[in-house]
Amino acid sequence: MTTAELLSRIRLNGAVPRHVAIIMDGNGRWARERLMPRPFGHRSGMKAVREVVEGAIEAGIEVLSLFAFSQENWQRPMTEVSALMSLLEEYIAREADELEEKGVRVRMLGDLERLTPPAAAAVDRVMSQTAHNDKLTLNLFISYGSRAEILRATQSIAADVAAGRLTAAEVTEEEFEKRLFTAGCPDPDLLIRTSGEQRISNFMLWQLAYTELFISPVLWPDFGRHQLYEAVADYQARERRFGRVSA
Ligand code: IPE
Ligand code: IPE
Ligand code: MG
């Protein structure tokens, strides 16, 4: 099936996932297959980001969450970490205006205090430049770890309870979710992980409770809108029961 045929099929199927999350994995292996250094794979992965952003808009997806850099990734060799930080700046510098024109609202989620000052400034700039957009929300998870996010929310609740602003009984799921980076976003309907790895790697542990999982063998730099649509079509053929029985 061509990409255009796939797109019209998923549109006809209706019920496009509102929120798609992607663990973008396999850049290093993609580079190694070409006897190139790992940052070459990361750079090539930027094209795939552009592809899935455009694909998400065309398919009518409301929220696209991309896991770009984990808290654990800070432990990679310094050369790789700085290459990734420069790529983040470059991505924003190159794409901000186009994202703005396409109606994309960009949000960066994670421990942004650890970013280098120029990267942090670029992040601030693109978030305020696109804050008013509503065609697609693009959540970029940078320096993000889900356990840390959950602890941060818990600390904020503990502080409010200690100060008498909240009682223990008022600590509901809604109250908790307000304190996550993803506050206001629906939970992901579909999680895609590329490169065949079958794990969550500390990504959105709370939010993924009932998300459908799709593991793609494709390495991230080779992923594009065609692969995105294949995942969406697979999702549309599933029955989500949320613990209940079929109708
Ligand atoms: C994903 O690709 C990008 C980041 C985690 C930053 P990897 O760099 O993890 O690539 P592999 O898994 O080593 O192939
Ligand atoms: C997960 O990929 C993090 C991102 C894609 C940003 P990793 O390559 O870091 O995860 P592990 O180490 O294989 O679990
Ligand atoms: Mg990896």
PDB file of N, CA and C in Angstrom, residues 106-199:
ATOM      1  N   VAL A 106       4.883  23.774  20.535  1.00  0.00           N
ATOM      2  CA  VAL A 106       5.982  22.949  21.028  1.00  0.00           C
ATOM      3  C   VAL A 106       6.095  23.094  22.537  1.00  0.00           C
ATOM      4  N   ARG A 107       6.156  21.970  23.220  1.00  0.00           N
ATOM      5  CA  ARG A 107       6.408  21.989  24.665  1.00  0.00           C
ATOM      6  C   ARG A 107       7.584  21.066  24.963  1.00  0.00           C
ATOM      7  N   MET A 108       8.484  21.517  25.804  1.00  0.00           N
ATOM      8  CA  MET A 108       9.623  20.680  26.200  1.00  0.00           C
ATOM      9  C   MET A 108       9.373  20.225  27.627  1.00  0.00           C
ATOM     10  N   LEU A 109       9.470  18.939  27.851  1.00  0.00           N
ATOM     11  CA  LEU A 109       9.143  18.378  29.163  1.00  0.00           C
ATOM     12  C   LEU A 109      10.352  17.641  29.720  1.00  0.00           C
ATOM     13  N   GLY A 110      10.703  17.968  30.962  1.00  0.00           N
ATOM     14  CA  GLY A 110      11.814  17.283  31.596  1.00  0.00           C
ATOM     15  C   GLY A 110      12.534  18.225  32.542  1.00  0.00           C
ATOM     16  N   ASP A 111      13.693  17.777  33.027  1.00  0.00           N
ATOM     17  CA  ASP A 111      14.489  18.590  33.939  1.00  0.00           C
ATOM     18  C   ASP A 111      15.338  19.542  33.100  1.00  0.00           C
ATOM     19  N   LEU A 112      14.701  20.648  32.668  1.00  0.00           N
ATOM     20  CA  LEU A 112      15.351  21.549  31.710  1.00  0.00           C
ATOM     21  C   LEU A 112      16.480  22.359  32.349  1.00  0.00           C
ATOM     22  N   GLU A 113      16.530  22.349  33.695  1.00  0.00           N
ATOM     23  CA  GLU A 113      17.597  23.091  34.378  1.00  0.00           C
ATOM     24  C   GLU A 113      18.978  22.509  34.071  1.00  0.00           C
ATOM     25  N   ARG A 114      19.001  21.251  33.641  1.00  0.00           N
ATOM     26  CA  ARG A 114      20.297  20.638  33.351  1.00  0.00           C
ATOM     27  C   ARG A 114      20.820  20.985  31.956  1.00  0.00           C
ATOM     28  N   LEU A 115      19.989  21.626  31.147  1.00  0.00           N
ATOM     29  CA  LEU A 115      20.435  21.962  29.791  1.00  0.00           C
ATOM     30  C   LEU A 115      21.504  23.051  29.844  1.00  0.00           C
ATOM     31  N   THR A 116      22.342  23.112  28.818  1.00  0.00           N
ATOM     32  CA  THR A 116      23.314  24.199  28.726  1.00  0.00           C
ATOM     33  C   THR A 116      22.540  25.513  28.528  1.00  0.00           C
ATOM     34  N   PRO A 117      23.080  26.653  28.965  1.00  0.00           N
ATOM     35  CA  PRO A 117      22.342  27.912  28.805  1.00  0.00           C
ATOM     36  C   PRO A 117      21.871  28.183  27.376  1.00  0.00           C
ATOM     37  N   PRO A 118      22.694  27.973  26.340  1.00  0.00           N
ATOM     38  CA  PRO A 118      22.152  28.234  24.989  1.00  0.00           C
ATOM     39  C   PRO A 118      21.010  27.294  24.609  1.00  0.00           C
ATOM     40  N   ALA A 119      21.102  26.028  25.020  1.00  0.00           N
ATOM     41  CA  ALA A 119      20.014  25.090  24.702  1.00  0.00           C
ATOM     42  C   ALA A 119      18.752  25.503  25.457  1.00  0.00           C
ATOM     43  N   ALA A 120      18.908  25.888  26.733  1.00  0.00           N
ATOM     44  CA  ALA A 120      17.750  26.307  27.529  1.00  0.00           C
ATOM     45  C   ALA A 120      17.098  27.544  26.918  1.00  0.00           C
ATOM     46  N   ALA A 121      17.925  28.466  26.421  1.00  0.00           N
ATOM     47  CA  ALA A 121      17.380  29.693  25.813  1.00  0.00           C
ATOM     48  C   ALA A 121      16.603  29.354  24.547  1.00  0.00           C
ATOM     49  N   ALA A 122      17.143  28.434  23.741  1.00  0.00           N
ATOM     50  CA  ALA A 122      16.448  28.032  22.512  1.00  0.00           C
ATOM     51  C   ALA A 122      15.107  27.389  22.845  1.00  0.00           C
ATOM     52  N   VAL A 123      15.103  26.559  23.879  1.00  0.00           N
ATOM     53  CA  VAL A 123      13.882  25.875  24.312  1.00  0.00           C
ATOM     54  C   VAL A 123      12.817  26.902  24.737  1.00  0.00           C
ATOM     55  N   ASP A 124      13.236  27.870  25.545  1.00  0.00           N
ATOM     56  CA  ASP A 124      12.309  28.919  25.988  1.00  0.00           C
ATOM     57  C   ASP A 124      11.718  29.664  24.797  1.00  0.00           C
ATOM     58  N   ARG A 125      12.588  29.976  23.853  1.00  0.00           N
ATOM     59  CA  ARG A 125      12.173  30.760  22.695  1.00  0.00           C
ATOM     60  C   ARG A 125      11.103  30.023  21.894  1.00  0.00           C
ATOM     61  N   VAL A 126      11.353  28.752  21.563  1.00  0.00           N
ATOM     62  CA  VAL A 126      10.393  28.045  20.706  1.00  0.00           C
ATOM     63  C   VAL A 126       9.086  27.793  21.468  1.00  0.00           C
ATOM     64  N   MET A 127       9.163  27.593  22.780  1.00  0.00           N
ATOM     65  CA  MET A 127       7.923  27.375  23.538  1.00  0.00           C
ATOM     66  C   MET A 127       7.072  28.632  23.544  1.00  0.00           C
ATOM     67  N   SER A 128       7.693  29.810  23.737  1.00  0.00           N
ATOM     68  CA  SER A 128       6.836  31.002  23.765  1.00  0.00           C
ATOM     69  C   SER A 128       6.394  31.403  22.361  1.00  0.00           C
ATOM     70  N   GLN A 129       7.270  31.172  21.362  1.00  0.00           N
ATOM     71  CA  GLN A 129       6.898  31.506  19.983  1.00  0.00           C
ATOM     72  C   GLN A 129       5.664  30.729  19.514  1.00  0.00           C
ATOM     73  N   THR A 130       5.511  29.489  19.987  1.00  0.00           N
ATOM     74  CA  THR A 130       4.448  28.629  19.444  1.00  0.00           C
ATOM     75  C   THR A 130       3.305  28.396  20.430  1.00  0.00           C
ATOM     76  N   ALA A 131       3.345  29.084  21.568  1.00  0.00           N
ATOM     77  CA  ALA A 131       2.401  28.788  22.663  1.00  0.00           C
ATOM     78  C   ALA A 131       0.930  28.917  22.259  1.00  0.00           C
ATOM     79  N   HIS A 132       0.644  29.800  21.278  1.00  0.00           N
ATOM     80  CA  HIS A 132      -0.757  30.053  20.925  1.00  0.00           C
ATOM     81  C   HIS A 132      -1.297  29.052  19.907  1.00  0.00           C
ATOM     82  N   ASN A 133      -0.456  28.167  19.365  1.00  0.00           N
ATOM     83  CA  ASN A 133      -0.896  27.248  18.301  1.00  0.00           C
ATOM     84  C   ASN A 133      -1.754  26.116  18.845  1.00  0.00           C
ATOM     85  N   ASP A 134      -2.623  25.557  17.957  1.00  0.00           N
ATOM     86  CA  ASP A 134      -3.478  24.479  18.462  1.00  0.00           C
ATOM     87  C   ASP A 134      -3.736  23.360  17.455  1.00  0.00           C
ATOM     88  N   LYS A 135      -2.985  23.327  16.358  1.00  0.00           N
ATOM     89  CA  LYS A 135      -3.205  22.263  15.372  1.00  0.00           C
ATOM     90  C   LYS A 135      -2.639  20.939  15.894  1.00  0.00           C
ATOM     91  N   LEU A 136      -1.427  20.991  16.370  1.00  0.00           N
ATOM     92  CA  LEU A 136      -0.774  19.800  16.940  1.00  0.00           C
ATOM     93  C   LEU A 136       0.047  20.258  18.139  1.00  0.00           C
ATOM     94  N   THR A 137      -0.045  19.519  19.240  1.00  0.00           N
ATOM     95  CA  THR A 137       0.871  19.777  20.349  1.00  0.00           C
ATOM     96  C   THR A 137       2.021  18.792  20.231  1.00  0.00           C
ATOM     97  N   LEU A 138       3.230  19.325  20.138  1.00  0.00           N
ATOM     98  CA  LEU A 138       4.421  18.486  20.047  1.00  0.00           C
ATOM     99  C   LEU A 138       5.135  18.534  21.401  1.00  0.00           C
ATOM    100  N   ASN A 139       5.075  17.427  22.133  1.00  0.00           N
ATOM    101  CA  ASN A 139       5.776  17.334  23.412  1.00  0.00           C
ATOM    102  C   ASN A 139       7.140  16.713  23.177  1.00  0.00           C
ATOM    103  N   LEU A 140       8.195  17.485  23.425  1.00  0.00           N
ATOM    104  CA  LEU A 140       9.542  16.923  23.289  1.00  0.00           C
ATOM    105  C   LEU A 140      10.077  16.645  24.692  1.00  0.00           C
ATOM    106  N   PHE A 141      10.331  15.390  24.980  1.00  0.00           N
ATOM    107  CA  PHE A 141      10.832  15.004  26.305  1.00  0.00           C
ATOM    108  C   PHE A 141      12.348  15.038  26.288  1.00  0.00           C
ATOM    109  N   ILE A 142      12.895  15.972  27.058  1.00  0.00           N
ATOM    110  CA  ILE A 142      14.336  16.193  27.075  1.00  0.00           C
ATOM    111  C   ILE A 142      14.787  16.130  28.530  1.00  0.00           C
ATOM    112  N   SER A 143      15.834  15.387  28.814  1.00  0.00           N
ATOM    113  CA  SER A 143      16.311  15.259  30.194  1.00  0.00           C
ATOM    114  C   SER A 143      15.157  14.789  31.082  1.00  0.00           C
ATOM    115  N   TYR A 144      14.411  13.835  30.556  1.00  0.00           N
ATOM    116  CA  TYR A 144      13.189  13.383  31.212  1.00  0.00           C
ATOM    117  C   TYR A 144      13.357  11.983  31.789  1.00  0.00           C
ATOM    118  N   GLY A 145      12.867  11.794  32.997  1.00  0.00           N
ATOM    119  CA  GLY A 145      12.761  10.481  33.610  1.00  0.00           C
ATOM    120  C   GLY A 145      11.427  10.410  34.315  1.00  0.00           C
ATOM    121  N   SER A 146      10.702   9.322  34.112  1.00  0.00           N
ATOM    122  CA  SER A 146       9.349   9.263  34.648  1.00  0.00           C
ATOM    123  C   SER A 146       9.321   9.129  36.172  1.00  0.00           C
ATOM    124  N   ARG A 147      10.241   8.348  36.754  1.00  0.00           N
ATOM    125  CA  ARG A 147      10.235   8.230  38.209  1.00  0.00           C
ATOM    126  C   ARG A 147      10.507   9.588  38.853  1.00  0.00           C
ATOM    127  N   ALA A 148      11.431  10.339  38.275  1.00  0.00           N
ATOM    128  CA  ALA A 148      11.726  11.671  38.812  1.00  0.00           C
ATOM    129  C   ALA A 148      10.497  12.567  38.700  1.00  0.00           C
ATOM    130  N   GLU A 149       9.775  12.448  37.595  1.00  0.00           N
ATOM    131  CA  GLU A 149       8.558  13.250  37.394  1.00  0.00           C
ATOM    132  C   GLU A 149       7.524  12.903  38.468  1.00  0.00           C
ATOM    133  N   ILE A 150       7.383  11.608  38.758  1.00  0.00           N
ATOM    134  CA  ILE A 150       6.404  11.158  39.755  1.00  0.00           C
ATOM    135  C   ILE A 150       6.822  11.644  41.153  1.00  0.00           C
ATOM    136  N   LEU A 151       8.119  11.584  41.433  1.00  0.00           N
ATOM    137  CA  LEU A 151       8.595  12.069  42.739  1.00  0.00           C
ATOM    138  C   LEU A 151       8.376  13.565  42.894  1.00  0.00           C
ATOM    139  N   ARG A 152       8.610  14.296  41.819  1.00  0.00           N
ATOM    140  CA  ARG A 152       8.429  15.748  41.831  1.00  0.00           C
ATOM    141  C   ARG A 152       6.960  16.075  42.148  1.00  0.00           C
ATOM    142  N   ALA A 153       6.039  15.348  41.508  1.00  0.00           N
ATOM    143  CA  ALA A 153       4.615  15.563  41.771  1.00  0.00           C
ATOM    144  C   ALA A 153       4.294  15.225  43.226  1.00  0.00           C
ATOM    145  N   THR A 154       4.893  14.139  43.721  1.00  0.00           N
ATOM    146  CA  THR A 154       4.638  13.711  45.094  1.00  0.00           C
ATOM    147  C   THR A 154       5.148  14.751  46.090  1.00  0.00           C
ATOM    148  N   GLN A 155       6.315  15.297  45.814  1.00  0.00           N
ATOM    149  CA  GLN A 155       6.873  16.332  46.701  1.00  0.00           C
ATOM    150  C   GLN A 155       5.984  17.564  46.718  1.00  0.00           C
ATOM    151  N   SER A 156       5.455  17.918  45.560  1.00  0.00           N
ATOM    152  CA  SER A 156       4.603  19.099  45.485  1.00  0.00           C
ATOM    153  C   SER A 156       3.314  18.866  46.290  1.00  0.00           C
ATOM    154  N   ILE A 157       2.784  17.648  46.212  1.00  0.00           N
ATOM    155  CA  ILE A 157       1.586  17.322  46.985  1.00  0.00           C
ATOM    156  C   ILE A 157       1.900  17.325  48.483  1.00  0.00           C
ATOM    157  N   ALA A 158       3.033  16.721  48.836  1.00  0.00           N
ATOM    158  CA  ALA A 158       3.429  16.672  50.258  1.00  0.00           C
ATOM    159  C   ALA A 158       3.564  18.085  50.813  1.00  0.00           C
ATOM    160  N   ALA A 159       4.141  18.984  50.014  1.00  0.00           N
ATOM    161  CA  ALA A 159       4.319  20.366  50.479  1.00  0.00           C
ATOM    162  C   ALA A 159       2.958  21.032  50.690  1.00  0.00           C
ATOM    163  N   ASP A 160       2.020  20.780  49.787  1.00  0.00           N
ATOM    164  CA  ASP A 160       0.689  21.378  49.919  1.00  0.00           C
ATOM    165  C   ASP A 160      -0.068  20.808  51.111  1.00  0.00           C
ATOM    166  N   VAL A 161       0.105  19.514  51.360  1.00  0.00           N
ATOM    167  CA  VAL A 161      -0.562  18.904  52.514  1.00  0.00           C
ATOM    168  C   VAL A 161       0.053  19.459  53.809  1.00  0.00           C
ATOM    169  N   ALA A 162       1.387  19.540  53.823  1.00  0.00           N
ATOM    170  CA  ALA A 162       2.064  20.047  55.020  1.00  0.00           C
ATOM    171  C   ALA A 162       1.649  21.482  55.314  1.00  0.00           C
ATOM    172  N   ALA A 163       1.389  22.267  54.270  1.00  0.00           N
ATOM    173  CA  ALA A 163       1.025  23.673  54.463  1.00  0.00           C
ATOM    174  C   ALA A 163      -0.478  23.842  54.696  1.00  0.00           C
ATOM    175  N   GLY A 164      -1.212  22.731  54.677  1.00  0.00           N
ATOM    176  CA  GLY A 164      -2.643  22.798  54.931  1.00  0.00           C
ATOM    177  C   GLY A 164      -3.472  23.232  53.734  1.00  0.00           C
ATOM    178  N   ARG A 165      -2.856  23.272  52.538  1.00  0.00           N
ATOM    179  CA  ARG A 165      -3.609  23.677  51.349  1.00  0.00           C
ATOM    180  C   ARG A 165      -4.419  22.523  50.765  1.00  0.00           C
ATOM    181  N   LEU A 166      -4.122  21.301  51.207  1.00  0.00           N
ATOM    182  CA  LEU A 166      -4.736  20.105  50.631  1.00  0.00           C
ATOM    183  C   LEU A 166      -4.835  19.080  51.762  1.00  0.00           C
ATOM    184  N   THR A 167      -5.946  18.313  51.784  1.00  0.00           N
ATOM    185  CA  THR A 167      -6.017  17.221  52.769  1.00  0.00           C
ATOM    186  C   THR A 167      -5.614  15.926  52.070  1.00  0.00           C
ATOM    187  N   ALA A 168      -5.270  14.901  52.849  1.00  0.00           N
ATOM    188  CA  ALA A 168      -4.863  13.616  52.262  1.00  0.00           C
ATOM    189  C   ALA A 168      -5.971  13.074  51.353  1.00  0.00           C
ATOM    190  N   ALA A 169      -7.214  13.236  51.777  1.00  0.00           N
ATOM    191  CA  ALA A 169      -8.338  12.705  50.990  1.00  0.00           C
ATOM    192  C   ALA A 169      -8.504  13.426  49.660  1.00  0.00           C
ATOM    193  N   GLU A 170      -7.950  14.629  49.573  1.00  0.00           N
ATOM    194  CA  GLU A 170      -8.070  15.379  48.310  1.00  0.00           C
ATOM    195  C   GLU A 170      -6.990  14.997  47.294  1.00  0.00           C
ATOM    196  N   VAL A 171      -6.116  14.073  47.674  1.00  0.00           N
ATOM    197  CA  VAL A 171      -5.072  13.635  46.740  1.00  0.00           C
ATOM    198  C   VAL A 171      -5.666  12.598  45.789  1.00  0.00           C
ATOM    199  N   THR A 172      -6.253  13.089  44.714  1.00  0.00           N
ATOM    200  CA  THR A 172      -6.904  12.218  43.724  1.00  0.00           C
ATOM    201  C   THR A 172      -5.992  12.069  42.499  1.00  0.00           C
ATOM    202  N   GLU A 173      -6.389  11.213  41.574  1.00  0.00           N
ATOM    203  CA  GLU A 173      -5.631  11.080  40.324  1.00  0.00           C
ATOM    204  C   GLU A 173      -5.565  12.431  39.603  1.00  0.00           C
ATOM    205  N   GLU A 174      -6.672  13.146  39.600  1.00  0.00           N
ATOM    206  CA  GLU A 174      -6.710  14.444  38.900  1.00  0.00           C
ATOM    207  C   GLU A 174      -5.719  15.415  39.554  1.00  0.00           C
ATOM    208  N   GLU A 175      -5.715  15.431  40.881  1.00  0.00           N
ATOM    209  CA  GLU A 175      -4.832  16.333  41.616  1.00  0.00           C
ATOM    210  C   GLU A 175      -3.364  15.996  41.322  1.00  0.00           C
ATOM    211  N   PHE A 176      -3.081  14.694  41.224  1.00  0.00           N
ATOM    212  CA  PHE A 176      -1.724  14.231  40.949  1.00  0.00           C
ATOM    213  C   PHE A 176      -1.304  14.618  39.527  1.00  0.00           C
ATOM    214  N   GLU A 177      -2.185  14.374  38.579  1.00  0.00           N
ATOM    215  CA  GLU A 177      -1.854  14.628  37.167  1.00  0.00           C
ATOM    216  C   GLU A 177      -1.562  16.096  36.885  1.00  0.00           C
ATOM    217  N   LYS A 178      -2.197  16.965  37.664  1.00  0.00           N
ATOM    218  CA  LYS A 178      -1.945  18.404  37.487  1.00  0.00           C
ATOM    219  C   LYS A 178      -0.487  18.752  37.717  1.00  0.00           C
ATOM    220  N   ARG A 179       0.213  17.892  38.469  1.00  0.00           N
ATOM    221  CA  ARG A 179       1.598  18.199  38.841  1.00  0.00           C
ATOM    222  C   ARG A 179       2.609  17.448  37.989  1.00  0.00           C
ATOM    223  N   LEU A 180       2.128  16.715  36.994  1.00  0.00           N
ATOM    224  CA  LEU A 180       3.056  16.054  36.064  1.00  0.00           C
ATOM    225  C   LEU A 180       3.389  17.032  34.937  1.00  0.00           C
ATOM    226  N   PHE A 181       4.514  16.790  34.250  1.00  0.00           N
ATOM    227  CA  PHE A 181       4.871  17.654  33.118  1.00  0.00           C
ATOM    228  C   PHE A 181       3.765  17.657  32.068  1.00  0.00           C
ATOM    229  N   THR A 182       3.041  16.537  31.966  1.00  0.00           N
ATOM    230  CA  THR A 182       2.027  16.379  30.922  1.00  0.00           C
ATOM    231  C   THR A 182       0.669  16.950  31.322  1.00  0.00           C
ATOM    232  N   ALA A 183       0.615  17.724  32.396  1.00  0.00           N
ATOM    233  CA  ALA A 183      -0.657  18.273  32.878  1.00  0.00           C
ATOM    234  C   ALA A 183      -1.484  18.823  31.722  1.00  0.00           C
ATOM    235  N   GLY A 184      -2.751  18.452  31.676  1.00  0.00           N
ATOM    236  CA  GLY A 184      -3.641  18.985  30.640  1.00  0.00           C
ATOM    237  C   GLY A 184      -3.669  18.153  29.372  1.00  0.00           C
ATOM    238  N   CYS A 185      -2.735  17.209  29.209  1.00  0.00           N
ATOM    239  CA  CYS A 185      -2.687  16.349  28.013  1.00  0.00           C
ATOM    240  C   CYS A 185      -3.482  15.070  28.270  1.00  0.00           C
ATOM    241  N   PRO A 186      -4.206  14.584  27.274  1.00  0.00           N
ATOM    242  CA  PRO A 186      -4.800  13.255  27.459  1.00  0.00           C
ATOM    243  C   PRO A 186      -3.679  12.209  27.528  1.00  0.00           C
ATOM    244  N   ASP A 187      -3.955  11.055  28.138  1.00  0.00           N
ATOM    245  CA  ASP A 187      -2.943   9.987  28.172  1.00  0.00           C
ATOM    246  C   ASP A 187      -2.675   9.505  26.747  1.00  0.00           C
ATOM    247  N   PRO A 188      -1.466   8.993  26.480  1.00  0.00           N
ATOM    248  CA  PRO A 188      -1.210   8.473  25.134  1.00  0.00           C
ATOM    249  C   PRO A 188      -2.146   7.304  24.817  1.00  0.00           C
ATOM    250  N   ASP A 189      -2.662   7.283  23.586  1.00  0.00           N
ATOM    251  CA  ASP A 189      -3.462   6.146  23.132  1.00  0.00           C
ATOM    252  C   ASP A 189      -2.556   5.070  22.567  1.00  0.00           C
ATOM    253  N   LEU A 190      -1.467   5.516  21.947  1.00  0.00           N
ATOM    254  CA  LEU A 190      -0.561   4.596  21.252  1.00  0.00           C
ATOM    255  C   LEU A 190       0.879   4.975  21.577  1.00  0.00           C
ATOM    256  N   LEU A 191       1.673   3.979  21.984  1.00  0.00           N
ATOM    257  CA  LEU A 191       3.117   4.182  22.181  1.00  0.00           C
ATOM    258  C   LEU A 191       3.860   3.347  21.149  1.00  0.00           C
ATOM    259  N   ILE A 192       4.713   4.012  20.377  1.00  0.00           N
ATOM    260  CA  ILE A 192       5.549   3.324  19.392  1.00  0.00           C
ATOM    261  C   ILE A 192       6.980   3.329  19.920  1.00  0.00           C
ATOM    262  N   ARG A 193       7.656   2.179  19.886  1.00  0.00           N
ATOM    263  CA  ARG A 193       9.099   2.186  20.132  1.00  0.00           C
ATOM    264  C   ARG A 193       9.777   1.616  18.907  1.00  0.00           C
ATOM    265  N   THR A 194      10.768   2.326  18.415  1.00  0.00           N
ATOM    266  CA  THR A 194      11.483   1.846  17.233  1.00  0.00           C
ATOM    267  C   THR A 194      12.681   1.008  17.652  1.00  0.00           C
ATOM    268  N   SER A 195      13.299   0.379  16.693  1.00  0.00           N
ATOM    269  CA  SER A 195      14.539  -0.414  16.811  1.00  0.00           C
ATOM    270  C   SER A 195      14.334  -1.750  17.511  1.00  0.00           C
ATOM    271  N   GLY A 196      13.083  -2.152  17.695  1.00  0.00           N
ATOM    272  CA  GLY A 196      12.806  -3.499  18.195  1.00  0.00           C
ATOM    273  C   GLY A 196      12.959  -3.714  19.688  1.00  0.00           C
ATOM    274  N   GLU A 197      13.414  -2.711  20.436  1.00  0.00           N
ATOM    275  CA  GLU A 197      13.574  -2.908  21.885  1.00  0.00           C
ATOM    276  C   GLU A 197      12.211  -2.994  22.547  1.00  0.00           C
ATOM    277  N   GLN A 198      12.075  -3.960  23.465  1.00  0.00           N
ATOM    278  CA  GLN A 198      10.776  -4.176  24.092  1.00  0.00           C
ATOM    279  C   GLN A 198      10.803  -3.728  25.545  1.00  0.00           C
ATOM    280  N   ARG A 199      10.996  -2.432  25.751  1.00  0.00           N
ATOM    281  CA  ARG A 199      10.943  -1.900  27.114  1.00  0.00           C
ATOM    282  C   ARG A 199      10.505  -0.438  27.087  1.00  0.00           C
TER     283      ARG A 199
END
